[in-house]
């Protein structure tokens, strides 16, 4: 199973997180399948590759709580719902 989770980068006391698609059994700093964005909690900056996130969500990837909140603020789930509805109509 694949999860969308945060991977810590940066230096001590200056954490920056990459948002990655990674196998559930891998550790936090393990090898990612794909990088799909980043999050800087200090500067409150985010970058999300929305088409890639939508691709992984359609394939059944589960976001962690924090990644879910970040994606929700960016409107990713709104697009996911719209794409999902248009396929069934």
Coordinates of C-alpha atoms in Angstrom, one line a residue:
X1 CA 0.0 0.0 0.0
X2 CA 1.2 3.5 -0.8
X3 CA 0.9 6.5 1.5
X4 CA 1.4 10.2 0.9
X5 CA 3.5 11.3 3.8
X6 CA 6.1 13.9 5.0
X7 CA 9.8 13.3 4.7
X8 CA 12.0 15.5 6.9
X9 CA 14.8 17.5 5.3
X10 CA 16.7 20.6 6.3
X11 CA 19.0 21.2 9.2
X12 CA 18.6 21.1 12.9
X13 CA 15.8 23.4 14.2
X14 CA 15.0 24.3 10.5
X15 CA 12.9 21.5 9.3
X16 CA 11.5 21.4 5.8
X17 CA 9.4 18.5 4.7
X18 CA 9.0 16.9 1.3
X19 CA 5.7 15.4 0.5
X20 CA 6.4 12.0 -1.0
X21 CA 4.5 8.9 -2.2
X22 CA 6.1 6.0 -0.3
X23 CA 5.4 2.4 0.6
X24 CA 3.8 1.9 4.0
X25 CA 6.5 -0.4 5.2
X26 CA 9.3 2.1 4.5
X27 CA 10.7 4.2 7.3
X28 CA 10.2 8.0 7.3
X29 CA 13.6 8.7 5.7
X30 CA 13.4 5.7 3.3
X31 CA 13.4 5.8 -0.4
X32 CA 10.4 7.5 -1.9
X33 CA 8.5 6.3 -5.0
X34 CA 7.9 9.9 -6.1
X35 CA 8.3 13.4 -4.7
X36 CA 5.0 15.2 -5.0
X37 CA 5.6 18.5 -3.2
X38 CA 7.2 20.2 -0.2
X39 CA 6.1 22.0 2.9
X40 CA 8.0 24.6 5.0
X41 CA 6.2 25.1 8.3
X42 CA 8.4 28.1 9.3
X43 CA 7.8 30.2 6.2
X44 CA 4.3 28.7 5.7
X45 CA 5.1 27.8 2.1
X46 CA 3.8 24.8 0.2
X47 CA 4.2 23.5 -3.3
X48 CA 2.1 20.6 -4.5
X49 CA 2.3 18.8 -7.8
X50 CA -1.5 18.5 -8.0
X51 CA -1.8 16.2 -11.1
X52 CA 0.7 13.8 -9.5
X53 CA -1.1 13.8 -6.2
X54 CA -4.4 13.2 -8.0
X55 CA -2.8 10.3 -9.9
X56 CA -1.7 8.6 -6.6
X57 CA -5.1 9.2 -4.9
X58 CA -6.9 7.6 -7.9
X59 CA -4.6 4.6 -7.5
X60 CA -5.6 4.2 -3.9
X61 CA -2.8 6.0 -2.0
X62 CA -3.8 7.2 1.5
X63 CA -2.6 10.6 2.8
X64 CA -1.5 10.9 6.4
X65 CA -3.3 13.4 8.6
X66 CA -0.9 16.3 8.0
X67 CA -0.7 15.7 4.3
X68 CA -4.5 15.5 4.1
X69 CA -4.8 18.9 5.9
X70 CA -2.2 20.5 3.6
X71 CA -3.9 19.1 0.5
X72 CA -7.3 20.2 1.7
X73 CA -6.1 23.8 2.1
X74 CA -4.8 23.7 -1.4
X75 CA -8.1 22.4 -2.8
X76 CA -6.7 19.1 -4.1
X77 CA -9.7 17.1 -2.8
X78 CA -12.1 19.4 -4.5
X79 CA -10.4 18.6 -7.9
X80 CA -10.3 14.9 -6.9
X81 CA -14.1 15.0 -6.3
X82 CA -14.7 16.8 -9.6
X83 CA -12.6 14.3 -11.6
X84 CA -14.2 11.4 -9.8
X85 CA -17.7 12.6 -10.5
X86 CA -17.0 13.3 -14.2
X87 CA -15.8 9.8 -14.7
X88 CA -19.1 8.3 -13.5
X89 CA -21.4 10.7 -15.3

